[in-house]
Amino acid sequence: MASTTISRTVPASPDKVWALIGGFHALPDWLPYVPQSTVLDGGRVRRLEDPENAGGIVIVERLVSFNDAERQLSYVIVESPFPVDDYIATLRVHSVPGRDDVAEVQWSGRFNPLNATEEEAIDVFNKIYSDGLEALHETLLAA
């Protein structure tokens, strides 16, 4: 099983960051390449797509754990074009010791490469996580 983790310090308190990203269907609020999250299965499943782009990808993810007090959630991919299976990811918001105006956000995933090398699969998610955390940083700066 392959894994990767990307961390980034962002300019807001952990509670403010979690308020923005902690909702399972909040991706469109901070991730520009995910303009729509459709709620399914009572809120435990999200369908991510770009309705303006007919050639766009569709990703379906299921929430598997949520801990508001620890500011973390985990989800699995049910359907996607990514070259992996058995994918599980966790998004966490950490305090930075001695600072209440910044937070560390960690996005990690574990998966089995499928029709791709381990390095290729890791590269896919390193880019997604890095770009996503950069978008989060920019969203928080603009707030």
Coordinates of N, CA and C in Angstrom, one line a residue:
M1 N 0.9 -1.2 0.0 CA 0.0 0.0 0.0 C 0.9 1.2 0.0
A2 N 0.6 2.2 -0.9 CA 1.3 3.4 -0.9 C 0.7 4.5 -0.1
S3 N 1.4 5.5 0.3 CA 0.8 6.6 1.0 C 1.6 7.9 0.8
T4 N 0.9 9.0 1.1 CA 1.5 10.3 0.9 C 0.8 11.3 1.9
T5 N 1.6 12.3 2.3 CA 1.1 13.3 3.2 C 1.6 14.7 2.8
I6 N 0.8 15.6 2.8 CA 1.2 17.0 2.5 C 0.6 17.9 3.7
S7 N 1.5 18.7 4.2 CA 1.1 19.6 5.3 C 1.4 21.1 4.9
R8 N 0.6 22.0 5.4 CA 0.8 23.4 5.1 C 0.3 24.2 6.3
T9 N 1.0 25.2 6.6 CA 0.6 26.2 7.6 C -0.3 27.2 6.9
V10 N -1.4 27.6 7.4 CA -2.3 28.5 6.8 C -2.6 29.7 7.8
P11 N -3.0 30.9 7.2 CA -3.2 32.1 8.1 C -4.5 32.2 8.7
A12 N -4.8 31.3 9.6 CA -6.1 31.4 10.4 C -6.0 30.5 11.6
S13 N -6.8 30.7 12.6 CA -6.9 29.9 13.8 C -7.3 28.5 13.4
P14 N -7.0 27.4 14.1 CA -7.5 26.1 13.8 C -9.0 26.0 13.8
D15 N -9.7 26.7 14.7 CA -11.1 26.7 14.7 C -11.7 27.3 13.4
K16 N -11.1 28.4 13.0 CA -11.6 29.1 11.8 C -11.4 28.2 10.5
V17 N -10.2 27.5 10.5 CA -9.9 26.7 9.4 C -10.9 25.5 9.4
W18 N -11.1 24.9 10.5 CA -12.0 23.7 10.6 C -13.4 24.1 10.3
A19 N -13.8 25.3 10.6 CA -15.2 25.8 10.3 C -15.3 25.8 8.8
L20 N -14.2 26.1 8.1 CA -14.3 26.2 6.6 C -14.2 24.9 6.0
I21 N -13.3 24.0 6.4 CA -13.0 22.8 5.7 C -13.6 21.5 6.3
G22 N -14.1 21.7 7.6 CA -14.6 20.5 8.3 C -15.9 19.9 7.9
G23 N -16.7 20.7 7.1 CA -17.9 20.1 6.6 C -17.6 19.2 5.4
F24 N -18.1 18.0 5.4 CA -17.8 17.0 4.3 C -18.2 17.5 2.9
H25 N -19.2 18.4 2.8 CA -19.6 18.9 1.5 C -19.1 20.4 1.3
A26 N -18.0 20.8 2.0 CA -17.5 22.2 2.0 C -16.5 22.4 0.9
L27 N -16.1 21.4 0.2 CA -15.0 21.5 -0.8 C -15.2 22.7 -1.8
P28 N -16.4 22.9 -2.3 CA -16.6 24.1 -3.2 C -16.3 25.4 -2.5
D29 N -16.3 25.5 -1.2 CA -16.1 26.7 -0.5 C -14.6 27.2 -0.5
W30 N -13.7 26.2 -0.8 CA -12.3 26.5 -0.7 C -11.5 25.9 -1.8
L31 N -12.0 25.0 -2.6 CA -11.3 24.3 -3.6 C -11.9 24.6 -5.0
P32 N -11.3 25.5 -5.7 CA -11.9 26.0 -6.9 C -12.1 25.0 -8.0
Y33 N -11.3 23.9 -8.0 CA -11.5 22.9 -9.1 C -12.6 21.9 -8.7
V34 N -13.3 22.1 -7.6 CA -14.5 21.3 -7.2 C -15.6 22.3 -7.0
P35 N -16.3 22.7 -8.1 CA -17.4 23.7 -7.9 C -18.7 23.2 -7.4
Q36 N -18.9 21.9 -7.3 CA -20.1 21.3 -6.8 C -19.9 20.0 -6.1
S37 N -20.6 19.9 -4.9 CA -20.6 18.7 -4.1 C -22.1 18.4 -3.9
T38 N -22.5 17.3 -4.5 CA -23.9 16.8 -4.4 C -24.0 15.9 -3.2
V39 N -24.9 16.2 -2.3 CA -25.1 15.4 -1.1 C -25.9 14.1 -1.4
L40 N -25.4 13.0 -1.0 CA -26.1 11.7 -1.2 C -26.1 10.9 0.1
D41 N -26.9 9.9 0.2 CA -27.0 8.9 1.3 C -27.0 9.6 2.6
G42 N -27.9 10.6 2.8 CA -28.0 11.3 4.0 C -26.9 12.1 4.5
G43 N -26.0 12.5 3.5 CA -24.9 13.4 3.8 C -23.6 12.6 4.0
R44 N -23.6 11.3 4.0 CA -22.4 10.5 4.1 C -21.6 10.3 2.8
V45 N -22.2 10.6 1.7 CA -21.6 10.5 0.4 C -21.7 11.8 -0.3
R46 N -20.6 12.1 -1.0 CA -20.5 13.3 -1.9 C -20.2 12.9 -3.3
R47 N -20.8 13.6 -4.2 CA -20.5 13.4 -5.7 C -19.9 14.8 -6.1
L48 N -18.7 14.7 -6.5 CA -17.9 15.9 -6.9 C -17.8 16.0 -8.4
E49 N -18.2 17.1 -9.0 CA -18.2 17.3 -10.4 C -18.2 18.7 -10.8
D50 N -17.9 19.0 -12.1 CA -18.0 20.3 -12.6 C -19.1 20.3 -13.7
P51 N -20.3 20.7 -13.4 CA -21.4 20.6 -14.4 C -21.2 21.5 -15.6
E52 N -20.3 22.4 -15.5 CA -20.0 23.3 -16.7 C -19.0 22.6 -17.7
N53 N -18.4 21.6 -17.3 CA -17.4 20.9 -18.1 C -17.9 19.5 -18.4
A54 N -18.4 19.3 -19.6 CA -19.0 18.0 -20.0 C -17.9 16.9 -20.0
G55 N -16.7 17.3 -20.2 CA -15.6 16.3 -20.2 C -15.0 16.1 -18.8
G56 N -15.6 16.8 -17.8 CA -15.0 16.8 -16.5 C -15.2 15.4 -15.8
I57 N -14.4 15.3 -14.8 CA -14.4 14.0 -14.1 C -15.5 14.0 -13.0
V58 N -15.9 12.9 -12.6 CA -16.8 12.7 -11.5 C -16.1 11.8 -10.4
I59 N -16.2 12.3 -9.2 CA -15.6 11.5 -8.1 C -16.7 11.4 -7.0
V60 N -16.8 10.2 -6.5 CA -17.8 9.9 -5.5 C -17.0 9.4 -4.3
E61 N -17.2 10.1 -3.1 CA -16.5 9.7 -1.9 C -17.5 9.5 -0.8
R62 N -17.1 8.6 0.2 CA -17.9 8.3 1.3 C -17.2 8.7 2.6
L63 N -17.8 9.4 3.5 CA -17.3 9.8 4.8 C -17.2 8.5 5.6
V64 N -16.0 8.2 6.2 CA -15.9 7.0 7.1 C -15.7 7.4 8.5
S65 N -15.1 8.6 8.8 CA -15.0 9.0 10.2 C -15.0 10.5 10.2
F66 N -15.5 11.0 11.3 CA -15.5 12.5 11.6 C -15.4 12.7 13.0
N67 N -14.4 13.6 13.4 CA -14.2 13.9 14.8 C -14.0 15.4 14.9
D68 N -15.1 16.1 15.3 CA -15.1 17.5 15.4 C -14.1 18.0 16.4
A69 N -14.1 17.4 17.6 CA -13.2 17.8 18.7 C -11.7 17.7 18.3
E70 N -11.4 16.7 17.5 CA -10.0 16.6 17.0 C -9.7 17.2 15.7
R71 N -10.8 17.8 15.1 CA -10.7 18.5 13.8 C -10.1 17.6 12.7
Q72 N -10.8 16.5 12.5 CA -10.3 15.6 11.4 C -11.5 14.8 10.9
L73 N -11.3 14.4 9.6 CA -12.3 13.6 8.9 C -11.6 12.7 8.0
S74 N -12.1 11.5 7.7 CA -11.6 10.5 6.7 C -12.6 10.1 5.8
Y75 N -12.2 9.8 4.6 CA -13.2 9.4 3.5 C -12.5 8.4 2.6
V76 N -13.3 7.6 1.9 CA -12.8 6.7 0.9 C -13.4 7.1 -0.4
I77 N -12.7 6.7 -1.5 CA -13.2 7.0 -2.8 C -14.0 5.7 -3.3
V78 N -15.2 6.0 -3.7 CA -16.1 5.0 -4.2 C -16.0 4.9 -5.7
E79 N -15.8 6.0 -6.4 CA -15.7 6.1 -7.9 C -14.8 7.2 -8.2
S80 N -13.9 7.0 -9.2 CA -13.0 8.1 -9.6 C -12.2 7.6 -10.8
P81 N -11.6 8.5 -11.6 CA -10.7 8.1 -12.7 C -9.3 7.9 -12.2
F82 N -9.0 8.0 -10.9 CA -7.6 7.9 -10.4 C -7.1 6.5 -10.5
P83 N -5.8 6.4 -10.7 CA -5.2 5.0 -10.9 C -4.9 4.3 -9.5
V84 N -6.0 4.2 -8.7 CA -5.8 3.6 -7.4 C -7.1 2.9 -7.0
D85 N -6.9 2.0 -6.1 CA -8.1 1.4 -5.4 C -7.8 1.3 -3.9
D86 N -8.7 1.0 -3.1 CA -8.6 0.9 -1.6 C -8.0 2.2 -1.1
Y87 N -8.5 3.3 -1.6 CA -8.1 4.7 -1.2 C -8.8 5.2 0.1
I88 N -8.0 5.6 1.0 CA -8.6 6.3 2.2 C -7.8 7.6 2.5
A89 N -8.4 8.7 2.7 CA -7.7 9.9 3.0 C -8.2 10.5 4.3
T90 N -7.3 11.3 4.9 CA -7.7 12.0 6.1 C -7.3 13.5 6.0
L91 N -8.1 14.3 6.4 CA -7.9 15.8 6.4 C -7.9 16.2 7.9
R92 N -6.8 16.8 8.4 CA -6.7 17.2 9.8 C -6.3 18.7 9.9
V93 N -6.7 19.3 11.0 CA -6.3 20.7 11.3 C -5.7 20.6 12.7
H94 N -4.4 21.1 12.7 CA -3.6 21.1 14.0 C -3.4 22.5 14.5
S95 N -3.2 22.6 15.8 CA -2.8 23.9 16.4 C -1.3 24.0 16.1
V96 N -0.8 25.2 16.1 CA 0.7 25.4 16.0 C 1.1 26.0 17.4
P97 N 1.9 25.3 18.1 CA 2.3 25.7 19.5 C 2.7 27.2 19.5
G98 N 2.1 27.9 20.5 CA 2.4 29.3 20.7 C 1.8 30.2 19.7
R99 N 1.0 29.8 18.8 CA 0.3 30.6 17.8 C -1.2 30.3 17.8
D100 N -2.0 31.4 17.9 CA -3.4 31.1 17.7 C -4.0 31.8 16.4
D101 N -3.0 32.3 15.6 CA -3.4 33.0 14.4 C -3.1 32.2 13.1
V102 N -2.5 31.0 13.3 CA -2.2 30.1 12.2 C -2.6 28.6 12.6
A103 N -2.7 27.8 11.6 CA -3.0 26.4 11.8 C -2.2 25.6 10.8
E104 N -1.9 24.3 11.2 CA -1.3 23.4 10.2 C -2.4 22.5 9.7
V105 N -2.5 22.4 8.4 CA -3.5 21.5 7.8 C -2.7 20.3 7.2
Q106 N -3.1 19.1 7.4 CA -2.5 17.9 6.9 C -3.5 17.1 6.1
W107 N -3.1 16.8 4.9 CA -4.0 15.9 4.0 C -3.2 14.7 3.7
S108 N -3.6 13.6 4.0 CA -2.9 12.3 3.8 C -3.8 11.3 3.1
G109 N -3.2 10.4 2.4 CA -3.9 9.3 1.8 C -3.1 8.0 1.7
R110 N -3.8 6.9 1.7 CA -3.2 5.6 1.5 C -4.0 4.9 0.4
F111 N -3.4 4.1 -0.4 CA -4.0 3.5 -1.5 C -3.1 2.5 -2.2
N112 N -3.8 1.6 -3.0 CA -3.0 0.7 -3.8 C -3.0 1.2 -5.3
P113 N -1.8 1.3 -5.9 CA -1.8 1.8 -7.3 C -2.5 0.7 -8.1
L114 N -3.2 1.2 -9.2 CA -3.9 0.4 -10.1 C -3.6 0.8 -11.5
N115 N -3.0 0.0 -12.3 CA -2.5 0.4 -13.6 C -1.6 1.6 -13.7
A116 N -0.8 1.7 -12.6 CA 0.1 2.8 -12.5 C 1.2 2.3 -11.5
T117 N 2.4 3.0 -11.6 CA 3.4 2.7 -10.6 C 3.1 3.3 -9.3
E118 N 3.7 2.9 -8.3 CA 3.5 3.6 -7.0 C 3.9 5.0 -7.1
E119 N 5.0 5.3 -7.7 CA 5.4 6.7 -7.8 C 4.4 7.6 -8.6
E120 N 3.8 7.0 -9.7 CA 2.8 7.8 -10.5 C 1.6 8.0 -9.6
A121 N 1.1 7.1 -8.9 CA -0.1 7.2 -8.0 C 0.2 8.3 -6.9
I122 N 1.4 8.2 -6.3 CA 1.7 9.1 -5.3 C 1.8 10.6 -5.9
D123 N 2.4 10.7 -7.0 CA 2.5 12.0 -7.7 C 1.1 12.6 -7.9
V124 N 0.1 11.8 -8.3 CA -1.3 12.3 -8.5 C -1.8 12.9 -7.3
F125 N -1.7 12.2 -6.1 CA -2.2 12.8 -4.9 C -1.4 13.9 -4.3
N126 N -0.1 13.8 -4.5 CA 0.8 14.9 -4.0 C 0.3 16.2 -4.7
K127 N 0.0 16.2 -6.0 CA -0.4 17.4 -6.7 C -1.8 17.8 -6.2
I128 N -2.7 16.9 -6.0 CA -4.1 17.2 -5.6 C -4.0 17.9 -4.2
Y129 N -3.2 17.2 -3.3 CA -3.2 17.8 -1.9 C -2.4 19.1 -1.9
S130 N -1.3 19.2 -2.6 CA -0.6 20.5 -2.6 C -1.4 21.6 -3.2
D131 N -2.0 21.4 -4.4 CA -2.8 22.4 -5.0 C -4.0 22.7 -4.1
G132 N -4.6 21.7 -3.4 CA -5.8 22.0 -2.6 C -5.4 22.8 -1.4
L133 N -4.3 22.5 -0.8 CA -3.8 23.3 0.4 C -3.4 24.7 0.0
E134 N -2.9 24.9 -1.2 CA -2.5 26.2 -1.7 C -3.8 27.0 -1.9
A135 N -4.9 26.4 -2.5 CA -6.2 27.0 -2.7 C -6.8 27.4 -1.3
L136 N -6.6 26.5 -0.3 CA -7.1 26.9 1.0 C -6.4 28.1 1.6
H137 N -5.1 28.1 1.4 CA -4.3 29.3 1.9 C -4.8 30.6 1.2
E138 N -5.0 30.5 -0.1 CA -5.5 31.7 -0.8 C -6.9 32.1 -0.4
T139 N -7.7 31.2 -0.1 CA -9.1 31.4 0.3 C -9.1 32.1 1.7
L140 N -8.2 31.7 2.6 CA -8.1 32.3 3.9 C -7.5 33.7 3.8
L141 N -6.6 33.9 2.9 CA -6.0 35.2 2.8 C -7.0 36.2 2.3
A142 N -7.9 35.8 1.4 CA -8.9 36.6 0.8 C -10.1 36.9 1.8
A143 N -10.2 36.1 2.8 CA -11.3 36.3 3.8 C -11.2 37.5 4.7

